[in-house]
JSON list of C-alpha atoms in Angstrom, two decimals:
[
{"chain": "A", "resi": 24, "resn": "MET", "atom": "CA", "xyz": [-20.21, 24.62, 19.60]},
{"chain": "A", "resi": 25, "resn": "SER", "atom": "CA", "xyz": [-22.05, 27.88, 20.15]},
{"chain": "A", "resi": 26, "resn": "LYS", "atom": "CA", "xyz": [-25.50, 28.40, 18.73]},
{"chain": "A", "resi": 27, "resn": "ASN", "atom": "CA", "xyz": [-26.38, 31.42, 16.67]},
{"chain": "A", "resi": 28, "resn": "LYS", "atom": "CA", "xyz": [-29.80, 32.80, 15.90]},
{"chain": "A", "resi": 29, "resn": "LEU", "atom": "CA", "xyz": [-31.79, 33.16, 12.70]},
{"chain": "A", "resi": 30, "resn": "THR", "atom": "CA", "xyz": [-35.40, 34.23, 12.07]},
{"chain": "A", "resi": 31, "resn": "VAL", "atom": "CA", "xyz": [-37.21, 32.83, 9.05]},
{"chain": "A", "resi": 32, "resn": "ILE", "atom": "CA", "xyz": [-40.45, 34.15, 7.60]},
{"chain": "A", "resi": 33, "resn": "ASP", "atom": "CA", "xyz": [-42.19, 31.25, 5.88]},
{"chain": "A", "resi": 34, "resn": "ARG", "atom": "CA", "xyz": [-44.42, 31.44, 2.80]},
{"chain": "A", "resi": 35, "resn": "GLU", "atom": "CA", "xyz": [-47.51, 31.97, 4.97]},
{"chain": "A", "resi": 36, "resn": "GLY", "atom": "CA", "xyz": [-45.92, 34.91, 6.80]},
{"chain": "A", "resi": 37, "resn": "SER", "atom": "CA", "xyz": [-45.18, 33.09, 10.08]},
{"chain": "A", "resi": 38, "resn": "ALA", "atom": "CA", "xyz": [-41.88, 33.73, 11.87]},
{"chain": "A", "resi": 39, "resn": "HIS", "atom": "CA", "xyz": [-39.65, 30.89, 13.07]},
{"chain": "A", "resi": 40, "resn": "ASP", "atom": "CA", "xyz": [-36.72, 31.49, 15.40]},
{"chain": "A", "resi": 41, "resn": "LEU", "atom": "CA", "xyz": [-33.97, 28.96, 14.69]},
{"chain": "A", "resi": 42, "resn": "GLU", "atom": "CA", "xyz": [-30.47, 28.10, 15.76]},
{"chain": "A", "resi": 43, "resn": "TRP", "atom": "CA", "xyz": [-27.75, 28.22, 13.11]},
{"chain": "A", "resi": 44, "resn": "GLU", "atom": "CA", "xyz": [-24.61, 26.17, 13.65]},
{"chain": "A", "resi": 45, "resn": "PRO", "atom": "CA", "xyz": [-21.35, 27.88, 12.60]},
{"chain": "A", "resi": 46, "resn": "ASP", "atom": "CA", "xyz": [-20.45, 25.05, 10.22]},
{"chain": "A", "resi": 47, "resn": "GLN", "atom": "CA", "xyz": [-23.75, 25.18, 8.29]},
{"chain": "A", "resi": 48, "resn": "THR", "atom": "CA", "xyz": [-24.85, 27.04, 5.22]},
{"chain": "A", "resi": 49, "resn": "LEU", "atom": "CA", "xyz": [-28.11, 28.93, 5.52]},
{"chain": "A", "resi": 50, "resn": "MET", "atom": "CA", "xyz": [-29.77, 26.23, 3.39]},
{"chain": "A", "resi": 51, "resn": "GLU", "atom": "CA", "xyz": [-28.65, 23.51, 5.81]},
{"chain": "A", "resi": 52, "resn": "ALA", "atom": "CA", "xyz": [-30.00, 25.47, 8.78]},
{"chain": "A", "resi": 53, "resn": "LEU", "atom": "CA", "xyz": [-33.36, 25.87, 7.02]},
{"chain": "A", "resi": 54, "resn": "ARG", "atom": "CA", "xyz": [-33.55, 22.23, 5.97]},
{"chain": "A", "resi": 55, "resn": "ASP", "atom": "CA", "xyz": [-32.39, 20.87, 9.34]},
{"chain": "A", "resi": 56, "resn": "ASN", "atom": "CA", "xyz": [-35.15, 22.85, 11.05]},
{"chain": "A", "resi": 57, "resn": "ASP", "atom": "CA", "xyz": [-37.84, 21.34, 8.80]},
{"chain": "A", "resi": 58, "resn": "LEU", "atom": "CA", "xyz": [-38.62, 24.46, 6.81]},
{"chain": "A", "resi": 59, "resn": "PRO", "atom": "CA", "xyz": [-40.03, 23.81, 3.33]},
{"chain": "A", "resi": 60, "resn": "VAL", "atom": "CA", "xyz": [-36.83, 24.36, 1.35]},
{"chain": "A", "resi": 61, "resn": "LEU", "atom": "CA", "xyz": [-36.49, 21.72, -1.35]},
{"chain": "A", "resi": 62, "resn": "ALA", "atom": "CA", "xyz": [-32.77, 22.25, -2.02]},
{"chain": "A", "resi": 63, "resn": "SER", "atom": "CA", "xyz": [-32.98, 19.60, -4.71]},
{"chain": "A", "resi": 64, "resn": "CYS", "atom": "CA", "xyz": [-29.37, 20.06, -5.90]},
{"chain": "A", "resi": 65, "resn": "GLY", "atom": "CA", "xyz": [-28.02, 19.56, -2.38]},
{"chain": "A", "resi": 66, "resn": "GLY", "atom": "CA", "xyz": [-26.31, 22.93, -2.23]},
{"chain": "A", "resi": 67, "resn": "THR", "atom": "CA", "xyz": [-24.36, 23.09, -5.48]},
{"chain": "A", "resi": 68, "resn": "ALA", "atom": "CA", "xyz": [-26.02, 26.29, -6.78]},
{"chain": "A", "resi": 69, "resn": "SER", "atom": "CA", "xyz": [-27.68, 24.53, -9.68]},
{"chain": "A", "resi": 70, "resn": "CYS", "atom": "CA", "xyz": [-31.43, 24.63, -8.95]},
{"chain": "A", "resi": 71, "resn": "ALA", "atom": "CA", "xyz": [-32.66, 27.79, -7.09]},
{"chain": "A", "resi": 72, "resn": "THR", "atom": "CA", "xyz": [-35.04, 25.77, -4.87]},
{"chain": "A", "resi": 73, "resn": "CYS", "atom": "CA", "xyz": [-33.41, 27.34, -1.78]},
{"chain": "A", "resi": 74, "resn": "HIS", "atom": "CA", "xyz": [-34.10, 30.93, -2.90]},
{"chain": "A", "resi": 75, "resn": "VAL", "atom": "CA", "xyz": [-34.54, 33.40, -0.03]},
{"chain": "A", "resi": 76, "resn": "PHE", "atom": "CA", "xyz": [-34.92, 37.15, 0.39]},
{"chain": "A", "resi": 77, "resn": "LEU", "atom": "CA", "xyz": [-32.73, 39.29, 2.63]},
{"chain": "A", "resi": 78, "resn": "ASP", "atom": "CA", "xyz": [-33.28, 42.89, 3.69]},
{"chain": "A", "resi": 79, "resn": "LYS", "atom": "CA", "xyz": [-31.29, 45.30, 1.53]},
{"chain": "A", "resi": 80, "resn": "GLU", "atom": "CA", "xyz": [-29.15, 46.37, 4.50]},
{"chain": "A", "resi": 81, "resn": "VAL", "atom": "CA", "xyz": [-28.00, 42.77, 5.01]},
{"chain": "A", "resi": 82, "resn": "PHE", "atom": "CA", "xyz": [-27.82, 41.97, 1.29]},
{"chain": "A", "resi": 83, "resn": "ASP", "atom": "CA", "xyz": [-25.47, 44.92, 0.73]},
{"chain": "A", "resi": 84, "resn": "THR", "atom": "CA", "xyz": [-22.96, 43.58, 3.28]},
{"chain": "A", "resi": 85, "resn": "LEU", "atom": "CA", "xyz": [-22.53, 40.21, 1.56]},
{"chain": "A", "resi": 86, "resn": "ALA", "atom": "CA", "xyz": [-20.05, 39.20, -1.10]},
{"chain": "A", "resi": 87, "resn": "GLU", "atom": "CA", "xyz": [-21.24, 39.50, -4.69]},
{"chain": "A", "resi": 88, "resn": "ARG", "atom": "CA", "xyz": [-23.29, 36.65, -6.11]},
{"chain": "A", "resi": 89, "resn": "SER", "atom": "CA", "xyz": [-21.44, 34.34, -8.48]},
{"chain": "A", "resi": 90, "resn": "GLU", "atom": "CA", "xyz": [-22.44, 34.31, -12.15]},
{"chain": "A", "resi": 91, "resn": "ASP", "atom": "CA", "xyz": [-24.06, 30.87, -11.66]},
{"chain": "A", "resi": 92, "resn": "GLU", "atom": "CA", "xyz": [-26.06, 32.04, -8.65]},
{"chain": "A", "resi": 93, "resn": "LEU", "atom": "CA", "xyz": [-27.22, 35.22, -10.37]},
{"chain": "A", "resi": 94, "resn": "GLU", "atom": "CA", "xyz": [-28.22, 33.33, -13.54]},
{"chain": "A", "resi": 95, "resn": "LEU", "atom": "CA", "xyz": [-30.43, 30.97, -11.51]},
{"chain": "A", "resi": 96, "resn": "LEU", "atom": "CA", "xyz": [-31.95, 33.75, -9.43]},
{"chain": "A", "resi": 97, "resn": "ILE", "atom": "CA", "xyz": [-32.87, 35.94, -12.41]},
{"chain": "A", "resi": 98, "resn": "GLU", "atom": "CA", "xyz": [-35.03, 33.08, -13.70]},
{"chain": "A", "resi": 99, "resn": "ALA", "atom": "CA", "xyz": [-36.56, 32.35, -10.27]},
{"chain": "A", "resi": 100, "resn": "GLU", "atom": "CA", "xyz": [-40.05, 33.42, -9.28]},
{"chain": "A", "resi": 101, "resn": "GLY", "atom": "CA", "xyz": [-40.05, 36.63, -7.27]},
{"chain": "A", "resi": 102, "resn": "TYR", "atom": "CA", "xyz": [-36.44, 37.56, -8.08]},
{"chain": "A", "resi": 103, "resn": "GLN", "atom": "CA", "xyz": [-35.34, 40.75, -6.31]},
{"chain": "A", "resi": 104, "resn": "GLU", "atom": "CA", "xyz": [-32.24, 42.47, -7.62]},
{"chain": "A", "resi": 105, "resn": "CYS", "atom": "CA", "xyz": [-31.32, 43.69, -4.12]},
{"chain": "A", "resi": 106, "resn": "GLY", "atom": "CA", "xyz": [-32.42, 40.84, -1.88]},
{"chain": "A", "resi": 107, "resn": "SER", "atom": "CA", "xyz": [-32.47, 37.47, -3.65]},
{"chain": "A", "resi": 108, "resn": "ARG", "atom": "CA", "xyz": [-29.86, 34.90, -2.68]},
{"chain": "A", "resi": 109, "resn": "LEU", "atom": "CA", "xyz": [-29.50, 31.14, -2.84]},
{"chain": "A", "resi": 110, "resn": "SER", "atom": "CA", "xyz": [-29.34, 30.04, 0.78]},
{"chain": "A", "resi": 111, "resn": "CYS", "atom": "CA", "xyz": [-26.87, 27.28, -0.15]},
{"chain": "A", "resi": 112, "resn": "GLN", "atom": "CA", "xyz": [-24.34, 29.98, -1.05]},
{"chain": "A", "resi": 113, "resn": "LEU", "atom": "CA", "xyz": [-24.44, 31.72, 2.34]},
{"chain": "A", "resi": 114, "resn": "ASP", "atom": "CA", "xyz": [-22.15, 30.32, 4.98]},
{"chain": "A", "resi": 115, "resn": "PHE", "atom": "CA", "xyz": [-22.65, 31.29, 8.60]},
{"chain": "A", "resi": 116, "resn": "SER", "atom": "CA", "xyz": [-20.79, 34.42, 9.66]},
{"chain": "A", "resi": 117, "resn": "GLN", "atom": "CA", "xyz": [-21.07, 36.60, 12.74]},
{"chain": "A", "resi": 118, "resn": "GLU", "atom": "CA", "xyz": [-22.45, 39.35, 10.48]},
{"chain": "A", "resi": 119, "resn": "LEU", "atom": "CA", "xyz": [-25.42, 37.08, 9.73]},
{"chain": "A", "resi": 120, "resn": "ASN", "atom": "CA", "xyz": [-26.04, 36.11, 13.37]},
{"chain": "A", "resi": 121, "resn": "GLY", "atom": "CA", "xyz": [-29.61, 37.20, 14.16]},
{"chain": "A", "resi": 122, "resn": "VAL", "atom": "CA", "xyz": [-30.54, 37.87, 10.52]},
{"chain": "A", "resi": 123, "resn": "THR", "atom": "CA", "xyz": [-34.12, 37.58, 9.26]},
{"chain": "A", "resi": 124, "resn": "VAL", "atom": "CA", "xyz": [-34.69, 35.83, 5.93]},
{"chain": "A", "resi": 125, "resn": "THR", "atom": "CA", "xyz": [-37.89, 35.27, 3.99]},
{"chain": "A", "resi": 126, "resn": "LEU", "atom": "CA", "xyz": [-38.53, 32.13, 1.95]},
{"chain": "A", "resi": 127, "resn": "ALA", "atom": "CA", "xyz": [-39.14, 32.91, -1.70]},
{"chain": "A", "resi": 128, "resn": "PRO", "atom": "CA", "xyz": [-42.27, 31.56, -3.44]},
{"chain": "A", "resi": 129, "resn": "GLU", "atom": "CA", "xyz": [-42.08, 27.96, -4.57]},
{"chain": "A", "resi": 130, "resn": "GLU", "atom": "CA", "xyz": [-41.30, 27.46, -8.24]}
]
């Protein structure tokens, strides 16, 4: 299985270069690399503890957020209309290979 790249900016501003397996969601890649993402619902889009920020250029290329995802994000700390996503709702794609994401503030 080929490895794909991902850069994560943690809550202290440090960058972490990670590998992202093609069969993982972004949340799974973050969690499996020991980043502080609670993901308390296990990836069912029901908690917002895996909230991340994406650059607008990347955000604009993704599919629309579901109503459930958007509802959770609007209530989340630091919500950005053009940038906030739940990492559990982002599957790996070649378009996201090499992307940089920033962890949102903890709730």
